[in-house]
């Protein structure tokens, strides 16, 4: 029986092949290295793009959340402004930035409602909320106009002494007050004054001017702790308000606190 054996040349060929495979696995060729580098670059680029997209989505979510919070805060602020204007005897600094914000919110809600089905329950809820917001805004504006009509001369004289950035009236309200006063003067002259003797035909504004009763009592809730409130008509007597406490007091004692937001009329 003969035993087959490989020739030295065959063994040498096998060793050369094994060495080549080992070198290939241990040290990649230039083309293979370039391929890996290109793959890593593409992978890094894709990761950067995904990170950018994720950051943009997070930013959009944060912006939407801020808008929702802003709308909620604006609604709460306009409710507080409405209550203060309703229960204060004088006209307060205007809050038309809040009014504009809520009008934009109404337009946004109306656009969203158009995408709802007619039998969708959310449509009814949104309509009720819109009616509530419209009532707040219209009532707030109506109360201010009623005060302007009632205390026109007093309001205009007070407004004339304020700086533009401290004005209580908007340009539209100021124009309305002046036009209203002109209409009243024209009415007096047409109906009565022109039929009187010349010495009585003068239109004396001061004699028909009325002022709000600043000594009227109001109910309030303190939004923060307040110390050193002087009671009108009482010598050297001061009281303190605790945060959340409710009181009844003359308006002129807390008028500045209402305007600063330290107390809320209720």
Tab-separated table of C-alpha atoms in Angstrom:
chain	number	residue	atom	x	y	z
A	1	UNK	CA	0.000	0.000	0.000
A	2	UNK	CA	1.377	3.299	-0.949
A	3	UNK	CA	0.919	6.442	1.144
A	4	UNK	CA	0.134	9.642	-0.760
A	5	UNK	CA	2.054	12.719	0.323
A	6	UNK	CA	1.955	16.266	-0.903
A	7	UNK	CA	4.918	17.594	-2.690
A	8	UNK	CA	6.943	20.475	-1.216
A	9	UNK	CA	5.665	22.701	-3.979
A	10	UNK	CA	2.048	21.975	-3.017
A	11	UNK	CA	2.707	22.726	0.666
A	12	UNK	CA	4.429	25.957	-0.274
A	13	UNK	CA	1.456	26.991	-2.362
A	14	UNK	CA	-0.930	26.334	0.549
A	15	UNK	CA	1.226	28.327	2.975
A	16	UNK	CA	1.371	31.243	0.577
A	17	UNK	CA	-2.435	31.235	0.265
A	18	UNK	CA	-2.899	31.069	4.051
A	19	UNK	CA	-0.445	33.918	4.510
A	20	UNK	CA	-2.308	35.972	1.928
A	21	UNK	CA	-5.640	35.402	3.680
A	22	UNK	CA	-4.127	36.324	7.033
A	23	UNK	CA	-2.629	39.504	5.632
A	24	UNK	CA	-5.961	40.387	4.001
A	25	UNK	CA	-7.847	39.938	7.254
A	26	UNK	CA	-5.258	41.665	9.412
A	27	UNK	CA	-4.352	44.576	7.190
A	28	UNK	CA	-7.059	45.667	4.734
A	29	UNK	CA	-6.052	46.807	1.339
A	30	UNK	CA	-6.280	50.476	0.352
A	31	UNK	CA	-9.547	50.018	-1.515
A	32	UNK	CA	-11.126	48.239	1.445
A	33	UNK	CA	-9.982	50.989	3.845
A	34	UNK	CA	-11.444	53.668	1.623
A	35	UNK	CA	-14.717	51.764	1.531
A	36	UNK	CA	-14.861	51.618	5.338
A	37	UNK	CA	-14.024	55.303	5.622
A	38	UNK	CA	-16.744	56.208	3.146
A	39	UNK	CA	-19.231	54.061	5.041
A	40	UNK	CA	-18.306	55.708	8.342
A	41	UNK	CA	-18.617	59.178	6.809
A	42	UNK	CA	-22.052	58.394	5.403
A	43	UNK	CA	-23.144	56.927	8.707
A	44	UNK	CA	-21.900	59.993	10.594
A	45	UNK	CA	-23.652	62.305	8.144
A	46	UNK	CA	-26.926	60.404	8.496
A	47	UNK	CA	-26.621	60.589	12.272
A	48	UNK	CA	-26.085	64.345	12.110
A	49	UNK	CA	-29.124	64.763	9.855
A	50	UNK	CA	-31.279	62.692	12.209
A	51	UNK	CA	-30.060	64.746	15.168
A	52	UNK	CA	-30.923	67.975	13.338
A	53	UNK	CA	-34.408	66.698	12.503
A	54	UNK	CA	-34.932	65.585	16.093
A	55	UNK	CA	-33.819	68.961	17.436
A	56	UNK	CA	-36.179	70.758	15.044
A	57	UNK	CA	-39.096	68.566	16.109
A	58	UNK	CA	-38.333	69.180	19.780
A	59	UNK	CA	-38.087	72.922	19.121
A	60	UNK	CA	-41.452	72.857	17.324
A	61	UNK	CA	-43.025	71.016	20.243
A	62	UNK	CA	-41.588	73.546	22.691
A	63	UNK	CA	-42.903	76.441	20.584
A	64	UNK	CA	-46.367	74.875	20.411
A	65	UNK	CA	-46.327	74.303	24.171
A	66	UNK	CA	-45.323	77.930	24.766
A	67	UNK	CA	-48.137	79.109	22.485
A	68	UNK	CA	-50.667	77.008	24.401
A	69	UNK	CA	-49.421	78.351	27.729
A	70	UNK	CA	-49.453	81.888	26.366
A	71	UNK	CA	-53.062	81.512	25.225
A	72	UNK	CA	-54.091	80.118	28.605
A	73	UNK	CA	-52.295	82.891	30.452
A	74	UNK	CA	-53.823	85.503	28.158
A	75	UNK	CA	-57.321	84.143	28.791
A	76	UNK	CA	-56.782	84.205	32.549
A	77	UNK	CA	-55.332	87.714	32.346
A	78	UNK	CA	-58.243	89.040	30.275
A	79	UNK	CA	-60.680	87.556	32.800
A	80	UNK	CA	-58.869	89.360	35.624
A	81	UNK	CA	-58.785	92.594	33.619
A	82	UNK	CA	-62.519	92.267	32.945
A	83	UNK	CA	-63.299	91.812	36.663
A	84	UNK	CA	-61.083	94.732	37.663
A	85	UNK	CA	-62.643	96.994	35.047
A	86	UNK	CA	-66.134	95.891	36.025
A	87	UNK	CA	-65.795	96.580	39.749
A	88	UNK	CA	-63.450	99.581	39.784
A	89	UNK	CA	-65.099	103.022	39.758
A	90	UNK	CA	-62.410	104.561	37.527
A	91	UNK	CA	-61.164	103.523	34.116
A	92	UNK	CA	-58.013	101.400	34.347
A	93	UNK	CA	-54.996	101.184	32.025
A	94	UNK	CA	-56.008	99.371	28.866
A	95	UNK	CA	-55.102	95.724	28.234
A	96	UNK	CA	-55.459	95.691	24.478
A	97	UNK	CA	-52.387	93.516	24.008
A	98	UNK	CA	-54.390	90.771	25.719
A	99	UNK	CA	-57.430	91.578	23.595
A	100	UNK	CA	-55.377	91.249	20.407
A	101	UNK	CA	-53.929	87.963	21.637
A	102	UNK	CA	-57.383	86.529	22.323
A	103	UNK	CA	-58.735	87.732	18.970
A	104	UNK	CA	-55.912	85.854	17.260
A	105	UNK	CA	-56.734	82.812	19.367
A	106	UNK	CA	-60.369	83.036	18.262
A	107	UNK	CA	-59.308	83.086	14.605
A	108	UNK	CA	-57.051	80.082	15.205
A	109	UNK	CA	-59.847	78.139	16.897
A	110	UNK	CA	-62.277	78.965	14.097
A	111	UNK	CA	-59.827	77.579	11.541
A	112	UNK	CA	-59.480	74.375	13.562
A	113	UNK	CA	-63.254	74.038	13.854
A	114	UNK	CA	-63.612	74.014	10.071
A	115	UNK	CA	-61.736	70.698	9.970
A	116	UNK	CA	-64.154	68.990	12.373
A	117	UNK	CA	-67.217	67.013	11.355
A	118	UNK	CA	-70.582	68.618	12.016
A	119	UNK	CA	-71.599	65.845	14.425
A	120	UNK	CA	-68.289	65.971	16.320
A	121	UNK	CA	-68.793	66.684	20.031
A	122	UNK	CA	-65.636	68.786	20.092
A	123	UNK	CA	-67.304	71.257	17.742
A	124	UNK	CA	-69.963	72.037	20.358
A	125	UNK	CA	-67.363	72.439	23.096
A	126	UNK	CA	-65.231	74.755	20.966
A	127	UNK	CA	-68.250	76.889	20.099
A	128	UNK	CA	-69.129	77.280	23.768
A	129	UNK	CA	-65.554	78.313	24.549
A	130	UNK	CA	-65.548	80.812	21.681
A	131	UNK	CA	-68.807	82.331	22.909
A	132	UNK	CA	-67.332	82.690	26.385
A	133	UNK	CA	-64.202	84.421	25.082
A	134	UNK	CA	-66.243	86.727	22.848
A	135	UNK	CA	-68.431	87.670	25.808
A	136	UNK	CA	-65.395	88.531	27.938
A	137	UNK	CA	-63.872	90.718	25.245
A	138	UNK	CA	-67.097	92.494	24.281
A	139	UNK	CA	-68.080	93.076	27.916
A	140	UNK	CA	-64.615	94.416	28.741
A	141	UNK	CA	-64.717	96.882	25.842
A	142	UNK	CA	-68.318	97.878	26.545
A	143	UNK	CA	-67.568	98.669	30.210
A	144	UNK	CA	-64.665	100.891	29.201
A	145	UNK	CA	-66.796	102.771	26.665
A	146	UNK	CA	-69.525	103.297	29.260
A	147	UNK	CA	-66.987	104.823	31.640
A	148	UNK	CA	-65.646	107.055	28.877
A	149	UNK	CA	-69.150	108.308	28.123
A	150	UNK	CA	-69.909	108.865	31.812
A	151	UNK	CA	-66.629	110.547	32.806
A	152	UNK	CA	-65.505	111.961	29.458
A	153	UNK	CA	-64.242	115.333	30.644
A	154	UNK	CA	-62.494	113.934	33.714
A	155	UNK	CA	-60.839	111.127	31.738
A	156	UNK	CA	-59.618	113.485	29.011
A	157	UNK	CA	-58.182	115.925	31.543
A	158	UNK	CA	-56.379	113.098	33.357
A	159	UNK	CA	-55.144	111.608	30.102
A	160	UNK	CA	-53.701	114.941	28.989
A	161	UNK	CA	-51.284	114.865	31.933
A	162	UNK	CA	-49.889	111.393	31.177
A	163	UNK	CA	-46.981	110.378	28.989
A	164	UNK	CA	-47.827	108.396	25.823
A	165	UNK	CA	-46.368	105.186	27.260
A	166	UNK	CA	-48.435	105.660	30.443
A	167	UNK	CA	-51.759	106.350	28.703
A	168	UNK	CA	-54.841	104.613	30.055
A	169	UNK	CA	-56.721	104.898	26.755
A	170	UNK	CA	-55.892	103.413	23.403
A	171	UNK	CA	-55.687	105.785	20.412
A	172	UNK	CA	-59.124	104.575	19.344
A	173	UNK	CA	-60.631	105.199	22.768
A	174	UNK	CA	-59.032	108.631	22.967
A	175	UNK	CA	-60.475	109.546	19.580
A	176	UNK	CA	-63.886	108.259	20.661
A	177	UNK	CA	-63.762	110.331	23.867
A	178	UNK	CA	-62.929	113.527	21.977
A	179	UNK	CA	-65.625	112.894	19.366
A	180	UNK	CA	-68.159	112.129	22.089
A	181	UNK	CA	-67.332	115.339	23.949
A	182	UNK	CA	-67.660	117.294	20.710
A	183	UNK	CA	-71.064	115.732	20.073
A	184	UNK	CA	-72.242	116.611	23.591
A	185	UNK	CA	-71.086	120.204	23.187
A	186	UNK	CA	-72.795	120.498	19.812
A	187	UNK	CA	-75.999	119.059	21.280
A	188	UNK	CA	-76.004	121.549	24.147
A	189	UNK	CA	-75.444	124.479	21.796
A	190	UNK	CA	-78.045	123.363	19.266
A	191	UNK	CA	-80.809	122.414	21.685
A	192	UNK	CA	-80.421	124.945	24.489
A	193	UNK	CA	-77.545	127.417	24.513
A	194	UNK	CA	-78.323	129.179	21.253
A	195	UNK	CA	-81.795	130.027	22.553
A	196	UNK	CA	-80.456	131.679	25.698
A	197	UNK	CA	-79.123	135.184	26.222
A	198	UNK	CA	-75.620	135.750	24.923
A	199	UNK	CA	-74.167	135.860	28.417
A	200	UNK	CA	-75.385	132.282	29.010
A	201	UNK	CA	-74.379	130.741	25.691
A	202	UNK	CA	-70.903	129.718	26.787
A	203	UNK	CA	-70.232	125.981	27.110
A	204	UNK	CA	-68.520	125.588	30.484
A	205	UNK	CA	-67.035	122.119	30.558
A	206	UNK	CA	-66.077	122.133	34.236
A	207	UNK	CA	-69.681	122.595	35.347
A	208	UNK	CA	-70.894	119.440	33.612
A	209	UNK	CA	-67.868	117.305	34.486
A	210	UNK	CA	-68.440	114.254	36.682
A	211	UNK	CA	-65.815	112.182	38.467
A	212	UNK	CA	-65.849	108.554	39.608
A	213	UNK	CA	-66.490	107.918	43.293
A	214	UNK	CA	-63.087	106.747	44.488
A	215	UNK	CA	-64.408	106.187	48.021
A	216	UNK	CA	-66.739	103.402	46.989
A	217	UNK	CA	-66.125	100.073	48.709
A	218	UNK	CA	-64.938	97.066	46.732
A	219	UNK	CA	-64.283	93.391	47.407
A	220	UNK	CA	-60.797	92.129	46.670
A	221	UNK	CA	-58.487	89.148	46.959
A	222	UNK	CA	-54.801	89.656	47.715
A	223	UNK	CA	-52.481	87.965	45.230
A	224	UNK	CA	-49.488	88.374	47.550
A	225	UNK	CA	-48.614	89.521	51.039
A	226	UNK	CA	-49.005	93.304	51.319
A	227	UNK	CA	-48.089	95.404	54.340
A	228	UNK	CA	-48.709	98.973	55.403
A	229	UNK	CA	-52.076	99.704	53.796
A	230	UNK	CA	-53.423	102.929	55.275
A	231	UNK	CA	-57.157	103.003	55.894
A	232	UNK	CA	-58.742	106.233	54.593
A	233	UNK	CA	-60.155	108.442	57.324
A	234	UNK	CA	-58.331	106.632	60.119
A	235	UNK	CA	-55.241	108.292	61.563
A	236	UNK	CA	-52.072	106.185	61.744
A	237	UNK	CA	-53.885	102.885	61.308
A	238	UNK	CA	-52.454	100.369	58.888
A	239	UNK	CA	-53.492	96.873	57.926
A	240	UNK	CA	-51.752	93.990	56.184
A	241	UNK	CA	-53.070	91.616	53.532
A	242	UNK	CA	-52.030	87.987	53.518
A	243	UNK	CA	-51.735	86.196	50.188
A	244	UNK	CA	-55.121	84.738	49.248
A	245	UNK	CA	-57.060	86.719	51.867
A	246	UNK	CA	-60.245	88.563	50.917
A	247	UNK	CA	-61.300	92.004	52.117
A	248	UNK	CA	-63.764	94.839	51.603
A	249	UNK	CA	-62.207	98.303	51.600
A	250	UNK	CA	-62.468	101.732	50.002
A	251	UNK	CA	-61.173	101.719	46.468
A	252	UNK	CA	-58.889	104.744	46.813
A	253	UNK	CA	-56.844	102.860	49.434
A	254	UNK	CA	-55.935	100.070	47.018
A	255	UNK	CA	-56.249	101.748	43.600
A	256	UNK	CA	-52.525	101.460	42.882
A	257	UNK	CA	-52.500	97.839	44.049
A	258	UNK	CA	-55.224	96.995	41.539
A	259	UNK	CA	-53.242	98.568	38.708
A	260	UNK	CA	-50.050	96.780	39.719
A	261	UNK	CA	-51.778	93.394	39.988
A	262	UNK	CA	-51.062	92.933	43.698
A	263	UNK	CA	-54.794	92.552	44.393
A	264	UNK	CA	-57.696	91.289	42.323
A	265	UNK	CA	-61.193	92.763	42.488
A	266	UNK	CA	-63.901	90.134	42.878
